[in-house]
PDB file of C-alpha atoms in Angstrom:
ATOM      1  CA  GLY A   1     -17.083  23.175   3.237  1.00 82.00           C
ATOM      2  CA  ASP A   2     -13.946  21.734   4.031  1.00 87.00           C
ATOM      3  CA  SER A   3     -11.822  19.612   1.071  1.00 92.00           C
ATOM      4  CA  VAL A   4      -8.888  17.753   0.451  1.00 95.00           C
ATOM      5  CA  THR A   5      -7.316  17.633  -2.921  1.00 95.00           C
ATOM      6  CA  GLN A   6      -4.651  14.838  -3.683  1.00 94.00           C
ATOM      7  CA  MET A   7      -2.270  14.059  -6.491  1.00 86.00           C
ATOM      8  CA  GLU A   8      -4.044  11.907  -8.771  1.00 83.00           C
ATOM      9  CA  GLY A   9      -2.617   8.374  -9.268  1.00 84.00           C
ATOM     10  CA  PRO A  10      -1.911   5.689  -9.736  1.00 94.00           C
ATOM     11  CA  VAL A  11       1.748   6.363  -9.237  1.00 95.00           C
ATOM     12  CA  THR A  12       4.460   3.692 -10.155  1.00 96.00           C
ATOM     13  CA  LEU A  13       7.832   3.403  -8.911  1.00 96.00           C
ATOM     14  CA  SER A  14      10.964   1.512  -8.516  1.00 97.00           C
ATOM     15  CA  GLU A  15      11.944   0.166  -5.237  1.00 97.00           C
ATOM     16  CA  GLU A  16      14.523   2.475  -3.640  1.00 96.00           C
ATOM     17  CA  ALA A  17      12.766   5.585  -5.491  1.00 97.00           C
ATOM     18  CA  PHE A  18      12.076   9.158  -3.740  1.00 97.00           C
ATOM     19  CA  LEU A  19       8.254   9.270  -3.291  1.00 97.00           C
ATOM     20  CA  THR A  20       6.138  12.399  -3.202  1.00 97.00           C
ATOM     21  CA  ILE A  21       2.364  12.530  -2.866  1.00 97.00           C
ATOM     22  CA  ASN A  22       0.872  15.918  -2.916  1.00 97.00           C
ATOM     23  CA  CYS A  23      -1.950  16.940  -0.850  1.00 97.00           C
ATOM     24  CA  THR A  24      -3.594  20.372  -0.451  1.00 97.00           C
ATOM     25  CA  TYR A  25      -6.672  21.327   1.662  1.00 96.00           C
ATOM     26  CA  THR A  26      -9.290  23.968   2.394  1.00 94.00           C
ATOM     27  CA  ALA A  27     -10.678  24.536   5.780  1.00 90.00           C
ATOM     28  CA  THR A  28     -12.560  27.260   7.703  1.00 83.00           C
ATOM     29  CA  GLY A  29     -10.954  26.388  11.223  1.00 79.00           C
ATOM     30  CA  TYR A  30      -7.302  25.173  12.181  1.00 82.00           C
ATOM     31  CA  PRO A  31      -7.643  21.525  11.217  1.00 89.00           C
ATOM     32  CA  SER A  32      -5.638  18.545  12.059  1.00 90.00           C
ATOM     33  CA  LEU A  33      -4.072  16.484   9.187  1.00 93.00           C
ATOM     34  CA  PHE A  34      -3.395  13.032   8.726  1.00 94.00           C
ATOM     35  CA  TRP A  35      -2.241  10.550   6.154  1.00 96.00           C
ATOM     36  CA  TYR A  36      -3.723   7.301   6.211  1.00 94.00           C
ATOM     37  CA  VAL A  37      -2.874   4.061   4.263  1.00 95.00           C
ATOM     38  CA  GLN A  38      -5.172   1.150   3.020  1.00 90.00           C
ATOM     39  CA  TYR A  39      -3.559  -2.035   1.923  1.00 90.00           C
ATOM     40  CA  PRO A  40      -5.161  -4.561  -0.434  1.00 83.00           C
ATOM     41  CA  GLY A  41      -8.687  -5.872   1.112  1.00 76.00           C
ATOM     42  CA  GLU A  42      -7.807  -4.056   4.593  1.00 79.00           C
ATOM     43  CA  GLY A  43      -9.171  -0.959   6.431  1.00 81.00           C
ATOM     44  CA  LEU A  44      -7.481   2.137   6.967  1.00 86.00           C
ATOM     45  CA  GLN A  45      -4.321   2.656   9.292  1.00 90.00           C
ATOM     46  CA  LEU A  46      -3.132   5.921  10.616  1.00 92.00           C
ATOM     47  CA  LEU A  47       0.142   6.604   9.095  1.00 96.00           C
ATOM     48  CA  LEU A  48       1.011   9.834  10.477  1.00 95.00           C
ATOM     49  CA  LYS A  49      -0.516  13.008  11.831  1.00 93.00           C
ATOM     50  CA  ALA A  50       0.036  16.755  12.566  1.00 93.00           C
ATOM     51  CA  THR A  51      -1.886  18.772  14.390  1.00 89.00           C
ATOM     52  CA  LYS A  52      -0.780  22.550  14.224  1.00 90.00           C
ATOM     53  CA  ALA A  53       1.280  24.700  11.496  1.00 93.00           C
ATOM     54  CA  ASP A  54       4.993  23.613  10.918  1.00 95.00           C
ATOM     55  CA  ASP A  55       4.285  20.189  12.957  1.00 95.00           C
ATOM     56  CA  LYS A  56       6.152  17.271  10.862  1.00 97.00           C
ATOM     57  CA  GLY A  57       4.432  13.712  11.403  1.00 96.00           C
ATOM     58  CA  SER A  58       6.633  10.626  10.639  1.00 97.00           C
ATOM     59  CA  ASN A  59       6.389   6.985  10.892  1.00 96.00           C
ATOM     60  CA  LYS A  60       7.983   3.939   8.866  1.00 95.00           C
ATOM     61  CA  GLY A  61      10.207   6.444   6.806  1.00 97.00           C
ATOM     62  CA  PHE A  62       7.369   8.577   5.662  1.00 98.00           C
ATOM     63  CA  GLU A  63       7.303  12.198   6.667  1.00 98.00           C
ATOM     64  CA  ALA A  64       4.808  15.057   6.132  1.00 98.00           C
ATOM     65  CA  THR A  65       5.110  18.602   7.264  1.00 98.00           C
ATOM     66  CA  TYR A  66       1.956  21.103   8.076  1.00 97.00           C
ATOM     67  CA  ARG A  67       2.317  23.973   6.045  1.00 96.00           C
ATOM     68  CA  LYS A  68      -0.358  26.693   6.699  1.00 93.00           C
ATOM     69  CA  GLU A  69       1.048  29.268   4.215  1.00 94.00           C
ATOM     70  CA  THR A  70       0.427  26.717   1.244  1.00 95.00           C
ATOM     71  CA  THR A  71      -2.117  24.809   2.951  1.00 96.00           C
ATOM     72  CA  SER A  72      -0.295  21.695   1.913  1.00 97.00           C
ATOM     73  CA  PHE A  73       0.517  18.695   3.949  1.00 98.00           C
ATOM     74  CA  HIS A  74       2.832  16.323   1.282  1.00 98.00           C
ATOM     75  CA  LEU A  75       3.678  12.969   1.932  1.00 98.00           C
ATOM     76  CA  GLU A  76       7.387  11.817   1.190  1.00 98.00           C
ATOM     77  CA  LYS A  77       9.696   8.794   1.693  1.00 98.00           C
ATOM     78  CA  GLY A  78      13.393   8.662   0.819  1.00 97.00           C
ATOM     79  CA  SER A  79      13.692   5.141  -0.485  1.00 96.00           C
ATOM     80  CA  VAL A  80      10.210   3.307  -1.112  1.00 97.00           C
ATOM     81  CA  GLN A  81      10.049  -0.630  -0.981  1.00 97.00           C
ATOM     82  CA  VAL A  82       7.669  -3.204  -2.783  1.00 96.00           C
ATOM     83  CA  SER A  83       5.605  -3.224   0.412  1.00 95.00           C
ATOM     84  CA  ASP A  84       4.827   0.377   0.565  1.00 97.00           C
ATOM     85  CA  SER A  85       2.293  -0.412  -2.370  1.00 96.00           C
ATOM     86  CA  ALA A  86      -1.301   0.690  -1.293  1.00 96.00           C
ATOM     87  CA  VAL A  87      -3.753   3.374  -1.349  1.00 93.00           C
ATOM     88  CA  TYR A  88      -2.767   6.300   0.341  1.00 96.00           C
ATOM     89  CA  PHE A  89      -5.197   8.545   1.559  1.00 94.00           C
ATOM     90  CA  CYS A  90      -4.838  12.343   2.918  1.00 96.00           C
ATOM     91  CA  ALA A  91      -7.442  13.859   5.484  1.00 94.00           C
ATOM     92  CA  LEU A  92      -8.227  16.616   7.715  1.00 92.00           C
ATOM     93  CA  SER A  93     -10.306  16.888  10.818  1.00 87.00           C
ATOM     94  CA  ASP A  94     -11.857  20.224  11.928  1.00 75.00           C
ATOM     95  CA  LEU A  95     -13.164  20.368  15.344  1.00 66.00           C
ATOM     96  CA  GLY A  96     -14.293  23.676  14.591  1.00 57.00           C
ATOM     97  CA  GLN A  97     -17.280  22.015  12.614  1.00 52.00           C
ATOM     98  CA  GLY A  98     -18.602  20.420  16.031  1.00 50.00           C
ATOM     99  CA  ALA A  99     -17.709  16.805  15.286  1.00 52.00           C
ATOM    100  CA  GLN A 100     -14.563  14.858  14.914  1.00 68.00           C
ATOM    101  CA  LYS A 101     -15.317  13.750  11.150  1.00 80.00           C
ATOM    102  CA  LEU A 102     -12.546  13.218   8.856  1.00 89.00           C
ATOM    103  CA  VAL A 103     -12.698  14.582   5.049  1.00 91.00           C
ATOM    104  CA  PHE A 104     -10.706  12.361   2.996  1.00 92.00           C
ATOM    105  CA  GLY A 105      -9.373  13.052  -0.349  1.00 93.00           C
ATOM    106  CA  GLN A 106      -9.810  10.699  -3.296  1.00 91.00           C
ATOM    107  CA  GLY A 107      -6.956   8.400  -2.651  1.00 92.00           C
ATOM    108  CA  THR A 108      -3.632   7.796  -4.686  1.00 94.00           C
ATOM    109  CA  ARG A 109      -2.813   4.332  -5.622  1.00 94.00           C
ATOM    110  CA  LEU A 110       0.974   3.589  -5.240  1.00 96.00           C
ATOM    111  CA  THR A 111       2.637   0.548  -6.719  1.00 96.00           C
ATOM    112  CA  ILE A 112       6.252  -0.034  -6.215  1.00 97.00           C
ATOM    113  CA  ASN A 113       8.274  -2.536  -8.392  1.00 96.00           C
ATOM    114  CA  PRO A 114      11.103  -4.552  -7.643  1.00 94.00           C
TER     115      PRO A 114
ATOM    116  CA  ASN B   1      -6.431  -4.352  23.338  1.00 51.00           C
ATOM    117  CA  ALA B   2      -8.570  -5.157  20.462  1.00 70.00           C
ATOM    118  CA  GLY B   3      -9.212  -2.833  17.895  1.00 87.00           C
ATOM    119  CA  VAL B   4     -12.283  -1.760  16.033  1.00 92.00           C
ATOM    120  CA  MET B   5     -14.455  -4.908  15.396  1.00 94.00           C
ATOM    121  CA  GLN B   6     -16.562  -5.138  12.321  1.00 96.00           C
ATOM    122  CA  ASN B   7     -18.740  -7.955  11.022  1.00 96.00           C
ATOM    123  CA  PRO B   8     -19.641  -9.193   8.339  1.00 97.00           C
ATOM    124  CA  ARG B   9     -16.539  -8.653   6.614  1.00 94.00           C
ATOM    125  CA  HIS B  10     -18.321  -9.362   3.244  1.00 96.00           C
ATOM    126  CA  LEU B  11     -22.177  -9.463   2.872  1.00 97.00           C
ATOM    127  CA  VAL B  12     -24.125 -10.188  -0.421  1.00 98.00           C
ATOM    128  CA  ARG B  13     -27.754  -8.871  -0.698  1.00 98.00           C
ATOM    129  CA  ARG B  14     -30.117  -9.138  -3.410  1.00 97.00           C
ATOM    130  CA  ARG B  15     -31.976  -5.587  -4.501  1.00 97.00           C
ATOM    131  CA  GLY B  16     -34.858  -5.266  -1.876  1.00 97.00           C
ATOM    132  CA  GLN B  17     -33.276  -6.984   0.963  1.00 98.00           C
ATOM    133  CA  GLU B  18     -31.778  -5.376   4.123  1.00 98.00           C
ATOM    134  CA  ALA B  19     -28.204  -5.080   5.196  1.00 98.00           C
ATOM    135  CA  ARG B  20     -26.957  -4.716   8.621  1.00 98.00           C
ATOM    136  CA  LEU B  21     -23.485  -4.012   9.672  1.00 98.00           C
ATOM    137  CA  ARG B  22     -22.156  -4.050  13.118  1.00 98.00           C
ATOM    138  CA  CYS B  23     -19.458  -2.313  14.796  1.00 97.00           C
ATOM    139  CA  SER B  24     -17.913  -2.533  18.292  1.00 96.00           C
ATOM    140  CA  PRO B  25     -15.598   0.071  19.222  1.00 95.00           C
ATOM    141  CA  MET B  26     -12.197  -0.054  20.969  1.00 92.00           C
ATOM    142  CA  LYS B  27     -12.448  -0.752  24.477  1.00 90.00           C
ATOM    143  CA  GLY B  28     -12.991   2.595  26.418  1.00 87.00           C
ATOM    144  CA  HIS B  29     -14.085   4.304  23.132  1.00 89.00           C
ATOM    145  CA  SER B  30     -17.725   5.813  23.208  1.00 89.00           C
ATOM    146  CA  HIS B  31     -17.678   7.561  20.104  1.00 91.00           C
ATOM    147  CA  VAL B  32     -18.616   5.755  16.753  1.00 94.00           C
ATOM    148  CA  TYR B  33     -18.250   6.909  13.174  1.00 94.00           C
ATOM    149  CA  TRP B  34     -19.465   5.449  10.006  1.00 97.00           C
ATOM    150  CA  TYR B  35     -17.851   6.156   6.518  1.00 96.00           C
ATOM    151  CA  ARG B  36     -18.553   4.781   3.238  1.00 96.00           C
ATOM    152  CA  GLN B  37     -16.200   4.167   0.623  1.00 91.00           C
ATOM    153  CA  LEU B  38     -17.634   3.709  -3.069  1.00 89.00           C
ATOM    154  CA  PRO B  39     -15.413   1.701  -5.588  1.00 82.00           C
ATOM    155  CA  GLU B  40     -12.299   4.056  -6.618  1.00 77.00           C
ATOM    156  CA  GLU B  41     -13.330   7.067  -4.242  1.00 80.00           C
ATOM    157  CA  GLY B  42     -12.283   8.116  -1.113  1.00 82.00           C
ATOM    158  CA  LEU B  43     -13.906   7.403   2.279  1.00 89.00           C
ATOM    159  CA  LYS B  44     -17.319   9.755   3.065  1.00 93.00           C
ATOM    160  CA  PHE B  45     -18.211  10.570   6.330  1.00 92.00           C
ATOM    161  CA  MET B  46     -21.865   9.275   7.037  1.00 95.00           C
ATOM    162  CA  VAL B  47     -22.786   9.371  10.748  1.00 95.00           C
ATOM    163  CA  TYR B  48     -21.048  10.133  14.094  1.00 92.00           C
ATOM    164  CA  LEU B  49     -22.782   8.619  17.154  1.00 93.00           C
ATOM    165  CA  GLN B  50     -22.167   8.389  21.068  1.00 91.00           C
ATOM    166  CA  LYS B  51     -23.944   5.972  23.350  1.00 88.00           C
ATOM    167  CA  GLU B  52     -27.994   6.223  22.607  1.00 89.00           C
ATOM    168  CA  ASN B  53     -27.264   9.530  20.733  1.00 93.00           C
ATOM    169  CA  ILE B  54     -26.625  10.157  17.233  1.00 94.00           C
ATOM    170  CA  ILE B  55     -24.856  13.632  17.160  1.00 90.00           C
ATOM    171  CA  ASP B  56     -24.242  14.338  13.283  1.00 90.00           C
ATOM    172  CA  GLU B  57     -25.947  12.304  10.798  1.00 93.00           C
ATOM    173  CA  SER B  58     -25.330  14.913   7.922  1.00 90.00           C
ATOM    174  CA  GLY B  59     -23.591  12.430   5.747  1.00 92.00           C
ATOM    175  CA  MET B  60     -26.659   9.693   5.495  1.00 95.00           C
ATOM    176  CA  PRO B  61     -28.944   9.241   2.873  1.00 94.00           C
ATOM    177  CA  LYS B  62     -32.278  10.414   3.885  1.00 91.00           C
ATOM    178  CA  GLU B  63     -34.182   7.388   3.058  1.00 95.00           C
ATOM    179  CA  ARG B  64     -33.388   3.506   3.650  1.00 97.00           C
ATOM    180  CA  PHE B  65     -30.107   4.231   5.949  1.00 98.00           C
ATOM    181  CA  SER B  66     -30.252   4.233  10.000  1.00 97.00           C
ATOM    182  CA  ALA B  67     -27.676   3.717  12.668  1.00 97.00           C
ATOM    183  CA  GLU B  68     -27.831   3.185  16.296  1.00 96.00           C
ATOM    184  CA  PHE B  69     -25.439   2.974  19.178  1.00 96.00           C
ATOM    185  CA  PRO B  70     -27.332   1.228  22.045  1.00 93.00           C
ATOM    186  CA  LYS B  71     -26.523   1.396  25.557  1.00 90.00           C
ATOM    187  CA  GLU B  72     -25.455  -1.962  25.322  1.00 90.00           C
ATOM    188  CA  GLY B  73     -24.050  -3.987  22.436  1.00 93.00           C
ATOM    189  CA  PRO B  74     -22.359  -2.760  19.136  1.00 96.00           C
ATOM    190  CA  SER B  75     -23.511   0.079  16.522  1.00 97.00           C
ATOM    191  CA  ILE B  76     -25.703  -1.041  13.802  1.00 98.00           C
ATOM    192  CA  LEU B  77     -25.624   0.453  10.363  1.00 98.00           C
ATOM    193  CA  ARG B  78     -29.251  -0.584   8.629  1.00 98.00           C
ATOM    194  CA  ILE B  79     -29.633  -0.297   4.894  1.00 98.00           C
ATOM    195  CA  GLN B  80     -33.517  -1.089   3.997  1.00 98.00           C
ATOM    196  CA  GLN B  81     -34.380  -2.073   0.341  1.00 98.00           C
ATOM    197  CA  VAL B  82     -30.838  -2.172  -0.940  1.00 98.00           C
ATOM    198  CA  VAL B  83     -30.040  -1.232  -4.602  1.00 97.00           C
ATOM    199  CA  ARG B  84     -26.943  -1.577  -6.336  1.00 95.00           C
ATOM    200  CA  GLY B  85     -25.481   1.386  -5.758  1.00 94.00           C
ATOM    201  CA  ASP B  86     -25.345   0.713  -1.976  1.00 96.00           C
ATOM    202  CA  SER B  87     -22.416  -1.607  -2.921  1.00 96.00           C
ATOM    203  CA  ALA B  88     -19.431  -0.147  -1.008  1.00 96.00           C
ATOM    204  CA  ALA B  89     -16.970  -0.702   1.649  1.00 93.00           C
ATOM    205  CA  TYR B  90     -18.504   0.539   4.693  1.00 96.00           C
ATOM    206  CA  PHE B  91     -16.098   1.636   7.744  1.00 95.00           C
ATOM    207  CA  CYS B  92     -16.466   1.944  11.366  1.00 96.00           C
ATOM    208  CA  ALA B  93     -14.183   3.988  13.311  1.00 94.00           C
ATOM    209  CA  SER B  94     -13.890   4.921  17.168  1.00 92.00           C
ATOM    210  CA  SER B  95     -12.533   7.531  19.286  1.00 87.00           C
ATOM    211  CA  PRO B  96     -12.363   8.061  23.114  1.00 84.00           C
ATOM    212  CA  PRO B  97     -14.418  10.502  25.145  1.00 80.00           C
ATOM    213  CA  GLY B  98     -13.458  14.183  24.675  1.00 71.00           C
ATOM    214  CA  SER B  99     -11.725  15.783  21.869  1.00 57.00           C
ATOM    215  CA  SER B 100      -8.061  15.258  22.732  1.00 53.00           C
ATOM    216  CA  GLY B 101      -5.926  14.135  20.088  1.00 53.00           C
ATOM    217  CA  ASN B 102      -8.660  13.817  17.868  1.00 59.00           C
ATOM    218  CA  THR B 103      -7.388  10.595  16.167  1.00 72.00           C
ATOM    219  CA  ILE B 104      -9.847   7.957  15.252  1.00 83.00           C
ATOM    220  CA  TYR B 105      -9.222   4.339  14.619  1.00 87.00           C
ATOM    221  CA  PHE B 106     -10.828   2.536  12.109  1.00 91.00           C
ATOM    222  CA  GLY B 107     -11.902  -1.108  11.463  1.00 92.00           C
ATOM    223  CA  GLU B 108     -11.343  -3.381   8.537  1.00 90.00           C
ATOM    224  CA  GLY B 109     -14.405  -2.483   7.014  1.00 93.00           C
ATOM    225  CA  SER B 110     -17.722  -4.448   5.608  1.00 96.00           C
ATOM    226  CA  TRP B 111     -17.994  -4.884   2.072  1.00 94.00           C
ATOM    227  CA  LEU B 112     -21.487  -5.073   0.830  1.00 97.00           C
ATOM    228  CA  THR B 113     -21.966  -6.121  -2.679  1.00 97.00           C
ATOM    229  CA  VAL B 114     -25.578  -6.001  -4.036  1.00 97.00           C
ATOM    230  CA  VAL B 115     -26.693  -8.205  -6.660  1.00 96.00           C
TER     231      VAL B 115
END
């Protein structure tokens, strides 16, 4: 079945550092790919998405490019802030499975120190 | 435009009791999903419902768990005879009719603690 594998955390960086969180996937169809962010004690918020190969999703300084050849959707940000501390989830949605259900990675906890 | 509303936000139940979690989708959304997040894990799909129909319940445990989305009112996730292993965050999500955009929107979750 479909699956998503994320870089294991926790990840700790200093403010203004460059961030990469790796995400790779396996899917039988042509999935859409997502990054969700979960701040402490809150629900998931959609951060960005890409629906087809070579699409780049971007939001709040974060970017991720849908790479079909490497089945990857790595999350990057050039200069992180303390407020970016959260858990980040990579996910895919494969309509070919007949339902709009998301398959999530295990999450990567990010802590940014001032 | 209110988002996906879940209640209660926090629920404590003793082993053997019943837990009922409610979810009101975003306005105009007719598709509802329930996900469970166990401690330190990612979210796992449980069930997908449309009004009065269960479309996909492949992620629901076979016993003690049930879900409904009636014609009127919120969607309900019901857990009977709760056990400690049911302690988790339960997230509801909704999406509009059709498959365009296939983006679903999550509520803030209901945290169930079984003592």
